[in-house]
Amino acid sequence: DEQIVIQAADALTGLLCASGTTRELAEAVVDVAGASPRRRFFQVLSHFVVGNDEAAERQRERLEYFGSAEGRDDLYRYNQREGRTLLEVLLDFPSAQPPLEWLLEACPVMQPRQFSISSAASMHPGEAHLTVAVVQWTTPFKRIKHGLCSNYLAALRPCASDGDTDAAADAASHVCGDSGDGARREGRANCIDA
């Protein structure tokens, strides 16, 4: 939870600047839990394996294999077909200890999720209701995967009732919507692009 500041050298990166703790940036700015890394990630990650014990050597060899042309089919089965995220890859290869700067470069910026407004402004002035299907699926290897934003919204506490002054002051950063189960939910504005 070290405090860091990121400033992009190139305005085309999509991330002009951000600051906060490492955890905050990992949760809200970079897409460690949604993006699936490509072959080049495995090639470079193999150089960050720490240790000379048998486990570290096996992990280094596996990462090198996934990064090679010969390992392309196995990488596809392990990574893309399973929808494995960058975070899951790092957890699967604990001997790989890449520097934070490299990880931030390797991670894409989290993209806004788009939802349709399902309420009429004339019926609910000052509110925007969303209908969001909670995304969940099973991978070919029977792993349960969850949609990032829809599950985030579903896990939030219900919105404050009308007339709550604290809720009114916080309205700029929260959006309320229907999770599909009839319960109203709120979410961070940077998670939702209505």
mmCIF file with all atom_site columns, C-alpha atoms in Angstrom:
data_model
loop_
_atom_site.group_PDB
_atom_site.id
_atom_site.type_symbol
_atom_site.label_atom_id
_atom_site.label_alt_id
_atom_site.label_comp_id
_atom_site.label_asym_id
_atom_site.label_entity_id
_atom_site.label_seq_id
_atom_site.pdbx_PDB_ins_code
_atom_site.Cartn_x
_atom_site.Cartn_y
_atom_site.Cartn_z
_atom_site.occupancy
_atom_site.B_iso_or_equiv
_atom_site.pdbx_formal_charge
_atom_site.auth_seq_id
_atom_site.auth_comp_id
_atom_site.auth_asym_id
_atom_site.auth_atom_id
_atom_site.pdbx_PDB_model_num
ATOM 1   C CA . ASP A 1 1   ? 0.000   0.000   0.000   1.00 0.00 ? 1   ASP A CA 1
ATOM 2   C CA . GLU A 1 2   ? 2.821   2.364   -0.898  1.00 0.00 ? 2   GLU A CA 1
ATOM 3   C CA . GLN A 1 3   ? 1.742   5.809   -2.161  1.00 0.00 ? 3   GLN A CA 1
ATOM 4   C CA . ILE A 1 4   ? 2.703   6.321   -5.839  1.00 0.00 ? 4   ILE A CA 1
ATOM 5   C CA . VAL A 1 5   ? 2.058   8.805   -8.652  1.00 0.00 ? 5   VAL A CA 1
ATOM 6   C CA . ILE A 1 6   ? 1.872   7.830   -12.341 1.00 0.00 ? 6   ILE A CA 1
ATOM 7   C CA . GLN A 1 7   ? 2.400   10.310  -15.138 1.00 0.00 ? 7   GLN A CA 1
ATOM 8   C CA . ALA A 1 8   ? 2.209   9.080   -18.719 1.00 0.00 ? 8   ALA A CA 1
ATOM 9   C CA . ALA A 1 9   ? 4.994   10.123  -21.052 1.00 0.00 ? 9   ALA A CA 1
ATOM 10  C CA . ASP A 1 10  ? 2.639   9.681   -24.009 1.00 0.00 ? 10  ASP A CA 1
ATOM 11  C CA . ALA A 1 11  ? -0.878  11.169  -24.065 1.00 0.00 ? 11  ALA A CA 1
ATOM 12  C CA . LEU A 1 12  ? -2.027  8.298   -26.297 1.00 0.00 ? 12  LEU A CA 1
ATOM 13  C CA . THR A 1 13  ? -1.760  5.757   -23.465 1.00 0.00 ? 13  THR A CA 1
ATOM 14  C CA . GLY A 1 14  ? -5.226  6.638   -22.167 1.00 0.00 ? 14  GLY A CA 1
ATOM 15  C CA . LEU A 1 15  ? -3.882  7.155   -18.655 1.00 0.00 ? 15  LEU A CA 1
ATOM 16  C CA . LEU A 1 16  ? -2.684  10.733  -18.350 1.00 0.00 ? 16  LEU A CA 1
ATOM 17  C CA . CYS A 1 17  ? -1.967  10.627  -14.620 1.00 0.00 ? 17  CYS A CA 1
ATOM 18  C CA . ALA A 1 18  ? -3.113  8.881   -11.484 1.00 0.00 ? 18  ALA A CA 1
ATOM 19  C CA . SER A 1 19  ? -2.098  8.802   -7.851  1.00 0.00 ? 19  SER A CA 1
ATOM 20  C CA . GLY A 1 20  ? -2.931  6.713   -4.839  1.00 0.00 ? 20  GLY A CA 1
ATOM 21  C CA . THR A 1 21  ? -1.704  3.601   -3.132  1.00 0.00 ? 21  THR A CA 1
ATOM 22  C CA . THR A 1 22  ? -0.511  0.649   -5.170  1.00 0.00 ? 22  THR A CA 1
ATOM 23  C CA . ARG A 1 23  ? -3.673  -1.222  -4.120  1.00 0.00 ? 23  ARG A CA 1
ATOM 24  C CA . GLU A 1 24  ? -5.972  1.653   -5.174  1.00 0.00 ? 24  GLU A CA 1
ATOM 25  C CA . LEU A 1 25  ? -4.351  1.874   -8.607  1.00 0.00 ? 25  LEU A CA 1
ATOM 26  C CA . ALA A 1 26  ? -4.555  -1.898  -9.064  1.00 0.00 ? 26  ALA A CA 1
ATOM 27  C CA . GLU A 1 27  ? -8.247  -1.904  -8.123  1.00 0.00 ? 27  GLU A CA 1
ATOM 28  C CA . ALA A 1 28  ? -9.450  1.188   -9.982  1.00 0.00 ? 28  ALA A CA 1
ATOM 29  C CA . VAL A 1 29  ? -7.028  2.230   -12.729 1.00 0.00 ? 29  VAL A CA 1
ATOM 30  C CA . VAL A 1 30  ? -5.160  -0.683  -14.291 1.00 0.00 ? 30  VAL A CA 1
ATOM 31  C CA . ASP A 1 31  ? -6.947  -3.823  -15.454 1.00 0.00 ? 31  ASP A CA 1
ATOM 32  C CA . VAL A 1 32  ? -5.143  -6.614  -13.565 1.00 0.00 ? 32  VAL A CA 1
ATOM 33  C CA . ALA A 1 33  ? -8.356  -8.557  -13.001 1.00 0.00 ? 33  ALA A CA 1
ATOM 34  C CA . GLY A 1 34  ? -9.854  -8.405  -16.475 1.00 0.00 ? 34  GLY A CA 1
ATOM 35  C CA . ALA A 1 35  ? -7.111  -8.339  -19.071 1.00 0.00 ? 35  ALA A CA 1
ATOM 36  C CA . SER A 1 36  ? -5.616  -11.554 -20.408 1.00 0.00 ? 36  SER A CA 1
ATOM 37  C CA . PRO A 1 37  ? -1.854  -11.194 -21.012 1.00 0.00 ? 37  PRO A CA 1
ATOM 38  C CA . ARG A 1 38  ? -0.307  -11.985 -24.398 1.00 0.00 ? 38  ARG A CA 1
ATOM 39  C CA . ARG A 1 39  ? 2.715   -14.101 -25.296 1.00 0.00 ? 39  ARG A CA 1
ATOM 40  C CA . ARG A 1 40  ? 5.169   -11.224 -24.934 1.00 0.00 ? 40  ARG A CA 1
ATOM 41  C CA . PHE A 1 41  ? 4.129   -10.837 -21.279 1.00 0.00 ? 41  PHE A CA 1
ATOM 42  C CA . PHE A 1 42  ? 5.206   -14.442 -20.586 1.00 0.00 ? 42  PHE A CA 1
ATOM 43  C CA . GLN A 1 43  ? 8.490   -13.938 -22.448 1.00 0.00 ? 43  GLN A CA 1
ATOM 44  C CA . VAL A 1 44  ? 9.428   -10.922 -20.342 1.00 0.00 ? 44  VAL A CA 1
ATOM 45  C CA . LEU A 1 45  ? 7.993   -12.294 -17.084 1.00 0.00 ? 45  LEU A CA 1
ATOM 46  C CA . SER A 1 46  ? 10.371  -15.278 -17.318 1.00 0.00 ? 46  SER A CA 1
ATOM 47  C CA . HIS A 1 47  ? 13.288  -12.854 -16.793 1.00 0.00 ? 47  HIS A CA 1
ATOM 48  C CA . PHE A 1 48  ? 11.844  -11.769 -13.434 1.00 0.00 ? 48  PHE A CA 1
ATOM 49  C CA . VAL A 1 49  ? 11.802  -15.232 -11.829 1.00 0.00 ? 49  VAL A CA 1
ATOM 50  C CA . VAL A 1 50  ? 13.685  -15.024 -8.535  1.00 0.00 ? 50  VAL A CA 1
ATOM 51  C CA . GLY A 1 51  ? 15.476  -17.985 -6.999  1.00 0.00 ? 51  GLY A CA 1
ATOM 52  C CA . ASN A 1 52  ? 17.460  -20.982 -8.160  1.00 0.00 ? 52  ASN A CA 1
ATOM 53  C CA . ASP A 1 53  ? 15.463  -23.694 -6.417  1.00 0.00 ? 53  ASP A CA 1
ATOM 54  C CA . GLU A 1 54  ? 13.598  -26.374 -8.342  1.00 0.00 ? 54  GLU A CA 1
ATOM 55  C CA . ALA A 1 55  ? 10.220  -24.623 -8.133  1.00 0.00 ? 55  ALA A CA 1
ATOM 56  C CA . ALA A 1 56  ? 11.641  -21.346 -9.482  1.00 0.00 ? 56  ALA A CA 1
ATOM 57  C CA . GLU A 1 57  ? 13.424  -23.164 -12.320 1.00 0.00 ? 57  GLU A CA 1
ATOM 58  C CA . ARG A 1 58  ? 10.195  -25.001 -13.286 1.00 0.00 ? 58  ARG A CA 1
ATOM 59  C CA . GLN A 1 59  ? 8.285   -21.714 -13.319 1.00 0.00 ? 59  GLN A CA 1
ATOM 60  C CA . ARG A 1 60  ? 10.995  -20.003 -15.398 1.00 0.00 ? 60  ARG A CA 1
ATOM 61  C CA . GLU A 1 61  ? 10.961  -22.883 -17.906 1.00 0.00 ? 61  GLU A CA 1
ATOM 62  C CA . ARG A 1 62  ? 7.158   -22.822 -18.129 1.00 0.00 ? 62  ARG A CA 1
ATOM 63  C CA . LEU A 1 63  ? 7.084   -19.058 -18.701 1.00 0.00 ? 63  LEU A CA 1
ATOM 64  C CA . GLU A 1 64  ? 9.797   -19.361 -21.370 1.00 0.00 ? 64  GLU A CA 1
ATOM 65  C CA . TYR A 1 65  ? 7.842   -22.190 -23.017 1.00 0.00 ? 65  TYR A CA 1
ATOM 66  C CA . PHE A 1 66  ? 4.608   -20.141 -23.013 1.00 0.00 ? 66  PHE A CA 1
ATOM 67  C CA . GLY A 1 67  ? 6.573   -17.258 -24.550 1.00 0.00 ? 67  GLY A CA 1
ATOM 68  C CA . SER A 1 68  ? 7.967   -19.433 -27.335 1.00 0.00 ? 68  SER A CA 1
ATOM 69  C CA . ALA A 1 69  ? 6.486   -20.359 -30.721 1.00 0.00 ? 69  ALA A CA 1
ATOM 70  C CA . GLU A 1 70  ? 6.469   -24.044 -29.637 1.00 0.00 ? 70  GLU A CA 1
ATOM 71  C CA . GLY A 1 71  ? 4.319   -23.231 -26.595 1.00 0.00 ? 71  GLY A CA 1
ATOM 72  C CA . ARG A 1 72  ? 1.716   -21.253 -28.526 1.00 0.00 ? 72  ARG A CA 1
ATOM 73  C CA . ASP A 1 73  ? -1.044  -23.904 -28.395 1.00 0.00 ? 73  ASP A CA 1
ATOM 74  C CA . ASP A 1 74  ? -0.502  -24.648 -24.692 1.00 0.00 ? 74  ASP A CA 1
ATOM 75  C CA . LEU A 1 75  ? -0.454  -20.914 -23.947 1.00 0.00 ? 75  LEU A CA 1
ATOM 76  C CA . TYR A 1 76  ? -3.774  -20.561 -25.755 1.00 0.00 ? 76  TYR A CA 1
ATOM 77  C CA . ARG A 1 77  ? -5.304  -23.373 -23.641 1.00 0.00 ? 77  ARG A CA 1
ATOM 78  C CA . TYR A 1 78  ? -3.838  -22.047 -20.381 1.00 0.00 ? 78  TYR A CA 1
ATOM 79  C CA . ASN A 1 79  ? -4.425  -18.356 -20.951 1.00 0.00 ? 79  ASN A CA 1
ATOM 80  C CA . GLN A 1 80  ? -6.888  -17.177 -23.599 1.00 0.00 ? 80  GLN A CA 1
ATOM 81  C CA . ARG A 1 81  ? -9.281  -20.142 -23.555 1.00 0.00 ? 81  ARG A CA 1
ATOM 82  C CA . GLU A 1 82  ? -9.507  -19.940 -19.770 1.00 0.00 ? 82  GLU A CA 1
ATOM 83  C CA . GLY A 1 83  ? -9.753  -16.142 -19.760 1.00 0.00 ? 83  GLY A CA 1
ATOM 84  C CA . ARG A 1 84  ? -6.897  -16.062 -17.270 1.00 0.00 ? 84  ARG A CA 1
ATOM 85  C CA . THR A 1 85  ? -6.135  -12.565 -16.018 1.00 0.00 ? 85  THR A CA 1
ATOM 86  C CA . LEU A 1 86  ? -2.795  -10.920 -15.433 1.00 0.00 ? 86  LEU A CA 1
ATOM 87  C CA . LEU A 1 87  ? -3.357  -11.236 -11.688 1.00 0.00 ? 87  LEU A CA 1
ATOM 88  C CA . GLU A 1 88  ? -4.107  -14.970 -11.974 1.00 0.00 ? 88  GLU A CA 1
ATOM 89  C CA . VAL A 1 89  ? -0.921  -15.507 -14.001 1.00 0.00 ? 89  VAL A CA 1
ATOM 90  C CA . LEU A 1 90  ? 1.130   -13.745 -11.323 1.00 0.00 ? 90  LEU A CA 1
ATOM 91  C CA . LEU A 1 91  ? -0.493  -15.932 -8.644  1.00 0.00 ? 91  LEU A CA 1
ATOM 92  C CA . ASP A 1 92  ? 0.244   -19.075 -10.696 1.00 0.00 ? 92  ASP A CA 1
ATOM 93  C CA . PHE A 1 93  ? 3.930   -18.089 -10.959 1.00 0.00 ? 93  PHE A CA 1
ATOM 94  C CA . PRO A 1 94  ? 4.854   -16.779 -7.488  1.00 0.00 ? 94  PRO A CA 1
ATOM 95  C CA . SER A 1 95  ? 8.603   -16.960 -8.198  1.00 0.00 ? 95  SER A CA 1
ATOM 96  C CA . ALA A 1 96  ? 8.169   -14.229 -10.820 1.00 0.00 ? 96  ALA A CA 1
ATOM 97  C CA . GLN A 1 97  ? 8.752   -10.898 -9.081  1.00 0.00 ? 97  GLN A CA 1
ATOM 98  C CA . PRO A 1 98  ? 8.467   -8.185  -11.747 1.00 0.00 ? 98  PRO A CA 1
ATOM 99  C CA . PRO A 1 99  ? 9.054   -4.558  -10.749 1.00 0.00 ? 99  PRO A CA 1
ATOM 100 C CA . LEU A 1 100 ? 5.955   -2.437  -10.260 1.00 0.00 ? 100 LEU A CA 1
ATOM 101 C CA . GLU A 1 101 ? 6.991   -0.063  -13.063 1.00 0.00 ? 101 GLU A CA 1
ATOM 102 C CA . TRP A 1 102 ? 7.038   -2.919  -15.576 1.00 0.00 ? 102 TRP A CA 1
ATOM 103 C CA . LEU A 1 103 ? 3.666   -4.249  -14.377 1.00 0.00 ? 103 LEU A CA 1
ATOM 104 C CA . LEU A 1 104 ? 2.086   -0.832  -14.783 1.00 0.00 ? 104 LEU A CA 1
ATOM 105 C CA . GLU A 1 105 ? 3.404   -0.666  -18.345 1.00 0.00 ? 105 GLU A CA 1
ATOM 106 C CA . ALA A 1 106 ? 2.220   -4.212  -19.095 1.00 0.00 ? 106 ALA A CA 1
ATOM 107 C CA . CYS A 1 107 ? -1.296  -3.650  -17.716 1.00 0.00 ? 107 CYS A CA 1
ATOM 108 C CA . PRO A 1 108 ? -3.921  -1.998  -19.865 1.00 0.00 ? 108 PRO A CA 1
ATOM 109 C CA . VAL A 1 109 ? -5.919  0.862   -18.376 1.00 0.00 ? 109 VAL A CA 1
ATOM 110 C CA . MET A 1 110 ? -9.335  -0.254  -17.090 1.00 0.00 ? 110 MET A CA 1
ATOM 111 C CA . GLN A 1 111 ? -11.982 0.580   -19.687 1.00 0.00 ? 111 GLN A CA 1
ATOM 112 C CA . PRO A 1 112 ? -15.382 1.993   -18.724 1.00 0.00 ? 112 PRO A CA 1
ATOM 113 C CA . ARG A 1 113 ? -18.259 -0.452  -18.956 1.00 0.00 ? 113 ARG A CA 1
ATOM 114 C CA . GLN A 1 114 ? -21.287 0.774   -20.866 1.00 0.00 ? 114 GLN A CA 1
ATOM 115 C CA . PHE A 1 115 ? -24.817 0.225   -19.589 1.00 0.00 ? 115 PHE A CA 1
ATOM 116 C CA . SER A 1 116 ? -28.169 1.422   -20.851 1.00 0.00 ? 116 SER A CA 1
ATOM 117 C CA . ILE A 1 117 ? -30.338 3.652   -18.713 1.00 0.00 ? 117 ILE A CA 1
ATOM 118 C CA . SER A 1 118 ? -33.592 1.825   -18.077 1.00 0.00 ? 118 SER A CA 1
ATOM 119 C CA . SER A 1 119 ? -35.591 4.593   -16.425 1.00 0.00 ? 119 SER A CA 1
ATOM 120 C CA . ALA A 1 120 ? -37.498 7.570   -17.730 1.00 0.00 ? 120 ALA A CA 1
ATOM 121 C CA . ALA A 1 121 ? -36.338 11.003  -16.572 1.00 0.00 ? 121 ALA A CA 1
ATOM 122 C CA . SER A 1 122 ? -39.975 12.102  -16.277 1.00 0.00 ? 122 SER A CA 1
ATOM 123 C CA . MET A 1 123 ? -40.737 9.236   -13.848 1.00 0.00 ? 123 MET A CA 1
ATOM 124 C CA . HIS A 1 124 ? -37.537 9.524   -11.793 1.00 0.00 ? 124 HIS A CA 1
ATOM 125 C CA . PRO A 1 125 ? -36.130 13.081  -12.056 1.00 0.00 ? 125 PRO A CA 1
ATOM 126 C CA . GLY A 1 126 ? -32.500 13.318  -11.020 1.00 0.00 ? 126 GLY A CA 1
ATOM 127 C CA . GLU A 1 127 ? -32.003 9.538   -11.122 1.00 0.00 ? 127 GLU A CA 1
ATOM 128 C CA . ALA A 1 128 ? -30.686 7.116   -13.683 1.00 0.00 ? 128 ALA A CA 1
ATOM 129 C CA . HIS A 1 129 ? -31.680 3.482   -13.188 1.00 0.00 ? 129 HIS A CA 1
ATOM 130 C CA . LEU A 1 130 ? -29.611 0.755   -14.808 1.00 0.00 ? 130 LEU A CA 1
ATOM 131 C CA . THR A 1 131 ? -30.555 -2.808  -15.523 1.00 0.00 ? 131 THR A CA 1
ATOM 132 C CA . VAL A 1 132 ? -27.382 -4.861  -15.222 1.00 0.00 ? 132 VAL A CA 1
ATOM 133 C CA . ALA A 1 133 ? -27.091 -8.591  -15.779 1.00 0.00 ? 133 ALA A CA 1
ATOM 134 C CA . VAL A 1 134 ? -24.577 -10.074 -13.352 1.00 0.00 ? 134 VAL A CA 1
ATOM 135 C CA . VAL A 1 135 ? -22.011 -11.790 -15.569 1.00 0.00 ? 135 VAL A CA 1
ATOM 136 C CA . GLN A 1 136 ? -20.743 -15.227 -14.573 1.00 0.00 ? 136 GLN A CA 1
ATOM 137 C CA . TRP A 1 137 ? -19.505 -18.131 -16.685 1.00 0.00 ? 137 TRP A CA 1
ATOM 138 C CA . THR A 1 138 ? -17.642 -21.428 -16.437 1.00 0.00 ? 138 THR A CA 1
ATOM 139 C CA . THR A 1 139 ? -14.381 -21.929 -18.324 1.00 0.00 ? 139 THR A CA 1
ATOM 140 C CA . PRO A 1 140 ? -13.534 -25.144 -20.210 1.00 0.00 ? 140 PRO A CA 1
ATOM 141 C CA . PHE A 1 141 ? -11.548 -26.278 -17.133 1.00 0.00 ? 141 PHE A CA 1
ATOM 142 C CA . LYS A 1 142 ? -14.612 -25.651 -14.912 1.00 0.00 ? 142 LYS A CA 1
ATOM 143 C CA . ARG A 1 143 ? -13.333 -22.473 -13.277 1.00 0.00 ? 143 ARG A CA 1
ATOM 144 C CA . ILE A 1 144 ? -16.051 -19.974 -12.345 1.00 0.00 ? 144 ILE A CA 1
ATOM 145 C CA . LYS A 1 145 ? -15.347 -16.489 -13.731 1.00 0.00 ? 145 LYS A CA 1
ATOM 146 C CA . HIS A 1 146 ? -17.174 -13.282 -12.784 1.00 0.00 ? 146 HIS A CA 1
ATOM 147 C CA . GLY A 1 147 ? -17.707 -10.063 -14.717 1.00 0.00 ? 147 GLY A CA 1
ATOM 148 C CA . LEU A 1 148 ? -15.722 -7.238  -13.162 1.00 0.00 ? 148 LEU A CA 1
ATOM 149 C CA . CYS A 1 149 ? -18.189 -4.342  -13.065 1.00 0.00 ? 149 CYS A CA 1
ATOM 150 C CA . SER A 1 150 ? -21.488 -6.235  -12.892 1.00 0.00 ? 150 SER A CA 1
ATOM 151 C CA . ASN A 1 151 ? -20.301 -8.215  -9.864  1.00 0.00 ? 151 ASN A CA 1
ATOM 152 C CA . TYR A 1 152 ? -18.891 -5.064  -8.275  1.00 0.00 ? 152 TYR A CA 1
ATOM 153 C CA . LEU A 1 153 ? -22.309 -3.418  -8.594  1.00 0.00 ? 153 LEU A CA 1
ATOM 154 C CA . ALA A 1 154 ? -24.130 -6.496  -7.294  1.00 0.00 ? 154 ALA A CA 1
ATOM 155 C CA . ALA A 1 155 ? -21.939 -6.612  -4.174  1.00 0.00 ? 155 ALA A CA 1
ATOM 156 C CA . LEU A 1 156 ? -22.616 -3.013  -3.120  1.00 0.00 ? 156 LEU A CA 1
ATOM 157 C CA . ARG A 1 157 ? -25.004 -2.056  -0.363  1.00 0.00 ? 157 ARG A CA 1
ATOM 158 C CA . PRO A 1 158 ? -28.402 -0.709  -1.471  1.00 0.00 ? 158 PRO A CA 1
ATOM 159 C CA . CYS A 1 159 ? -28.659 3.020   -2.208  1.00 0.00 ? 159 CYS A CA 1
ATOM 160 C CA . ALA A 1 160 ? -29.704 5.411   0.500   1.00 0.00 ? 160 ALA A CA 1
ATOM 161 C CA . SER A 1 161 ? -33.369 6.344   0.554   1.00 0.00 ? 161 SER A CA 1
ATOM 162 C CA . ASP A 1 162 ? -34.621 9.592   -0.992  1.00 0.00 ? 162 ASP A CA 1
ATOM 163 C CA . GLY A 1 163 ? -34.006 12.686  1.113   1.00 0.00 ? 163 GLY A CA 1
ATOM 164 C CA . ASP A 1 164 ? -30.767 11.389  2.649   1.00 0.00 ? 164 ASP A CA 1
ATOM 165 C CA . THR A 1 165 ? -28.469 14.427  2.611   1.00 0.00 ? 165 THR A CA 1
ATOM 166 C CA . ASP A 1 166 ? -25.295 12.321  2.741   1.00 0.00 ? 166 ASP A CA 1
ATOM 167 C CA . ALA A 1 167 ? -26.422 10.486  -0.394  1.00 0.00 ? 167 ALA A CA 1
ATOM 168 C CA . ALA A 1 168 ? -27.200 13.784  -2.140  1.00 0.00 ? 168 ALA A CA 1
ATOM 169 C CA . ALA A 1 169 ? -23.725 15.153  -1.392  1.00 0.00 ? 169 ALA A CA 1
ATOM 170 C CA . ASP A 1 170 ? -22.153 11.966  -2.751  1.00 0.00 ? 170 ASP A CA 1
ATOM 171 C CA . ALA A 1 171 ? -24.357 11.816  -5.877  1.00 0.00 ? 171 ALA A CA 1
ATOM 172 C CA . ALA A 1 172 ? -21.612 12.987  -8.226  1.00 0.00 ? 172 ALA A CA 1
ATOM 173 C CA . SER A 1 173 ? -19.508 9.888   -7.589  1.00 0.00 ? 173 SER A CA 1
ATOM 174 C CA . HIS A 1 174 ? -22.199 7.215   -7.352  1.00 0.00 ? 174 HIS A CA 1
ATOM 175 C CA . VAL A 1 175 ? -24.767 5.850   -9.741  1.00 0.00 ? 175 VAL A CA 1
ATOM 176 C CA . CYS A 1 176 ? -27.808 3.844   -8.660  1.00 0.00 ? 176 CYS A CA 1
ATOM 177 C CA . GLY A 1 177 ? -29.270 0.998   -10.652 1.00 0.00 ? 177 GLY A CA 1
ATOM 178 C CA . ASP A 1 178 ? -31.277 -2.200  -10.546 1.00 0.00 ? 178 ASP A CA 1
ATOM 179 C CA . SER A 1 179 ? -29.197 -5.375  -10.302 1.00 0.00 ? 179 SER A CA 1
ATOM 180 C CA . GLY A 1 180 ? -31.892 -7.521  -11.856 1.00 0.00 ? 180 GLY A CA 1
ATOM 181 C CA . ASP A 1 181 ? -32.997 -8.921  -8.492  1.00 0.00 ? 181 ASP A CA 1
ATOM 182 C CA . GLY A 1 182 ? -35.133 -5.887  -7.668  1.00 0.00 ? 182 GLY A CA 1
ATOM 183 C CA . ALA A 1 183 ? -32.579 -4.372  -5.276  1.00 0.00 ? 183 ALA A CA 1
ATOM 184 C CA . ARG A 1 184 ? -31.213 -0.918  -5.996  1.00 0.00 ? 184 ARG A CA 1
ATOM 185 C CA . ARG A 1 185 ? -27.403 -0.723  -6.074  1.00 0.00 ? 185 ARG A CA 1
ATOM 186 C CA . GLU A 1 186 ? -24.817 2.020   -6.351  1.00 0.00 ? 186 GLU A CA 1
ATOM 187 C CA . GLY A 1 187 ? -21.486 2.024   -8.137  1.00 0.00 ? 187 GLY A CA 1
ATOM 188 C CA . ARG A 1 188 ? -18.453 4.168   -8.775  1.00 0.00 ? 188 ARG A CA 1
ATOM 189 C CA . ALA A 1 189 ? -18.868 6.521   -11.689 1.00 0.00 ? 189 ALA A CA 1
ATOM 190 C CA . ASN A 1 190 ? -15.539 5.380   -13.185 1.00 0.00 ? 190 ASN A CA 1
ATOM 191 C CA . CYS A 1 191 ? -16.908 1.830   -13.396 1.00 0.00 ? 191 CYS A CA 1
ATOM 192 C CA . ILE A 1 192 ? -19.983 2.905   -15.333 1.00 0.00 ? 192 ILE A CA 1
ATOM 193 C CA . ASP A 1 193 ? -20.264 4.714   -18.637 1.00 0.00 ? 193 ASP A CA 1
ATOM 194 C CA . ALA A 1 194 ? -24.021 5.095   -19.157 1.00 0.00 ? 194 ALA A CA 1
#
